[in-house]
Amino acid sequence: MEESRVAIISIIVEEKESVYMLNDLLHEYGSHIIGRMGIPHREKGINIISVVLDAPQNTISALSGKIGRLKGVSSKTVFAKV
């Protein structure tokens, strides 16, 4: 079994239509998600989301890659050193 890693994916959603696809992805990986915080920035018309995961690195990378391919969505992933 691959070693589990802790990571955070920071996401900015600029295309409202992509929110539904993003939520589907997060639901698909829900068993690995420790916590999630979403903040709508109504003035700018964007959503800012932080997702904390505890999963094998390849699982985190797969989710991050799928998120990055969504239209109007930007993301960055940071892994804990421990």
PDB file of C-alpha atoms in Angstrom:
ATOM      1  CA  MET A   1       0.000   0.000   0.000  1.00  0.00           C
ATOM      2  CA  GLU A   2       1.323   3.416  -0.961  1.00  0.00           C
ATOM      3  CA  GLU A   3       2.199   5.867   1.825  1.00  0.00           C
ATOM      4  CA  SER A   4      -0.395   8.499   2.628  1.00  0.00           C
ATOM      5  CA  ARG A   5       0.464  12.191   2.231  1.00  0.00           C
ATOM      6  CA  VAL A   6      -1.211  15.344   3.505  1.00  0.00           C
ATOM      7  CA  ALA A   7      -1.775  18.115   0.987  1.00  0.00           C
ATOM      8  CA  ILE A   8      -3.883  21.178   0.342  1.00  0.00           C
ATOM      9  CA  ILE A   9      -5.317  22.104  -3.039  1.00  0.00           C
ATOM     10  CA  SER A  10      -6.096  25.809  -3.388  1.00  0.00           C
ATOM     11  CA  ILE A  11      -8.684  26.462  -6.071  1.00  0.00           C
ATOM     12  CA  ILE A  12     -10.071  29.606  -7.707  1.00  0.00           C
ATOM     13  CA  VAL A  13     -13.185  29.169  -9.833  1.00  0.00           C
ATOM     14  CA  GLU A  14     -13.876  31.944 -12.340  1.00  0.00           C
ATOM     15  CA  GLU A  15     -16.407  30.068 -14.534  1.00  0.00           C
ATOM     16  CA  LYS A  16     -19.641  29.480 -12.637  1.00  0.00           C
ATOM     17  CA  GLU A  17     -20.539  26.537 -14.897  1.00  0.00           C
ATOM     18  CA  SER A  18     -17.448  24.630 -13.681  1.00  0.00           C
ATOM     19  CA  VAL A  19     -18.618  24.634 -10.045  1.00  0.00           C
ATOM     20  CA  TYR A  20     -20.878  21.611 -10.651  1.00  0.00           C
ATOM     21  CA  MET A  21     -18.115  19.556 -12.278  1.00  0.00           C
ATOM     22  CA  LEU A  22     -15.716  20.542  -9.500  1.00  0.00           C
ATOM     23  CA  ASN A  23     -18.204  19.454  -6.835  1.00  0.00           C
ATOM     24  CA  ASP A  24     -18.633  16.109  -8.625  1.00  0.00           C
ATOM     25  CA  LEU A  25     -14.866  15.575  -8.579  1.00  0.00           C
ATOM     26  CA  LEU A  26     -14.607  16.473  -4.900  1.00  0.00           C
ATOM     27  CA  HIS A  27     -17.457  14.082  -4.119  1.00  0.00           C
ATOM     28  CA  GLU A  28     -15.651  11.326  -6.056  1.00  0.00           C
ATOM     29  CA  TYR A  29     -12.536  11.818  -3.888  1.00  0.00           C
ATOM     30  CA  GLY A  30     -14.522  12.518  -0.711  1.00  0.00           C
ATOM     31  CA  SER A  31     -13.101   9.582   1.248  1.00  0.00           C
ATOM     32  CA  HIS A  32      -9.664  11.282   1.113  1.00  0.00           C
ATOM     33  CA  ILE A  33     -10.832  14.784   2.031  1.00  0.00           C
ATOM     34  CA  ILE A  34     -10.131  15.891   5.624  1.00  0.00           C
ATOM     35  CA  GLY A  35     -11.729  19.306   5.260  1.00  0.00           C
ATOM     36  CA  ARG A  36     -12.960  21.829   2.767  1.00  0.00           C
ATOM     37  CA  MET A  37     -13.612  25.561   2.945  1.00  0.00           C
ATOM     38  CA  GLY A  38     -15.241  27.620   0.233  1.00  0.00           C
ATOM     39  CA  ILE A  39     -15.506  31.387   0.138  1.00  0.00           C
ATOM     40  CA  PRO A  40     -17.557  33.155  -2.515  1.00  0.00           C
ATOM     41  CA  HIS A  41     -16.148  36.530  -3.512  1.00  0.00           C
ATOM     42  CA  ARG A  42     -19.359  37.995  -4.877  1.00  0.00           C
ATOM     43  CA  GLU A  43     -17.823  41.349  -5.752  1.00  0.00           C
ATOM     44  CA  LYS A  44     -15.364  39.669  -8.149  1.00  0.00           C
ATOM     45  CA  GLY A  45     -17.712  36.845  -9.174  1.00  0.00           C
ATOM     46  CA  ILE A  46     -15.282  34.083  -8.173  1.00  0.00           C
ATOM     47  CA  ASN A  47     -15.170  31.250  -5.650  1.00  0.00           C
ATOM     48  CA  ILE A  48     -12.096  30.438  -3.563  1.00  0.00           C
ATOM     49  CA  ILE A  49     -11.863  26.892  -2.227  1.00  0.00           C
ATOM     50  CA  SER A  50      -9.313  25.094  -0.057  1.00  0.00           C
ATOM     51  CA  VAL A  51      -9.377  21.302   0.093  1.00  0.00           C
ATOM     52  CA  VAL A  52      -7.211  19.361   2.562  1.00  0.00           C
ATOM     53  CA  LEU A  53      -6.510  15.728   1.740  1.00  0.00           C
ATOM     54  CA  ASP A  54      -4.824  12.708   3.286  1.00  0.00           C
ATOM     55  CA  ALA A  55      -4.197  10.260   0.449  1.00  0.00           C
ATOM     56  CA  PRO A  56      -1.463   8.577  -1.608  1.00  0.00           C
ATOM     57  CA  GLN A  57       0.475  11.091  -3.691  1.00  0.00           C
ATOM     58  CA  ASN A  58      -0.773   9.637  -6.985  1.00  0.00           C
ATOM     59  CA  THR A  59      -4.402  10.062  -5.828  1.00  0.00           C
ATOM     60  CA  ILE A  60      -3.806  13.702  -4.886  1.00  0.00           C
ATOM     61  CA  SER A  61      -2.024  14.330  -8.184  1.00  0.00           C
ATOM     62  CA  ALA A  62      -4.862  12.693 -10.136  1.00  0.00           C
ATOM     63  CA  LEU A  63      -7.462  14.918  -8.468  1.00  0.00           C
ATOM     64  CA  SER A  64      -5.308  18.010  -8.921  1.00  0.00           C
ATOM     65  CA  GLY A  65      -4.852  17.232 -12.616  1.00  0.00           C
ATOM     66  CA  LYS A  66      -8.580  16.742 -13.158  1.00  0.00           C
ATOM     67  CA  ILE A  67      -9.324  20.031 -11.385  1.00  0.00           C
ATOM     68  CA  GLY A  68      -6.728  21.831 -13.509  1.00  0.00           C
ATOM     69  CA  ARG A  69      -8.445  20.710 -16.715  1.00  0.00           C
ATOM     70  CA  LEU A  70     -11.755  22.340 -15.778  1.00  0.00           C
ATOM     71  CA  LYS A  71     -12.587  25.483 -17.762  1.00  0.00           C
ATOM     72  CA  GLY A  72     -12.027  28.685 -15.779  1.00  0.00           C
ATOM     73  CA  VAL A  73     -10.510  26.896 -12.783  1.00  0.00           C
ATOM     74  CA  SER A  74      -6.999  27.531 -11.402  1.00  0.00           C
ATOM     75  CA  SER A  75      -5.390  25.378  -8.733  1.00  0.00           C
ATOM     76  CA  LYS A  76      -2.150  24.761  -6.891  1.00  0.00           C
ATOM     77  CA  THR A  77      -1.234  21.828  -4.689  1.00  0.00           C
ATOM     78  CA  VAL A  78       1.104  21.954  -1.707  1.00  0.00           C
ATOM     79  CA  PHE A  79       2.298  18.794   0.086  1.00  0.00           C
ATOM     80  CA  ALA A  80       3.237  18.599   3.764  1.00  0.00           C
ATOM     81  CA  LYS A  81       6.843  17.563   4.371  1.00  0.00           C
ATOM     82  CA  VAL A  82       5.850  14.955   6.964  1.00  0.00           C
TER      83      VAL A  82
END
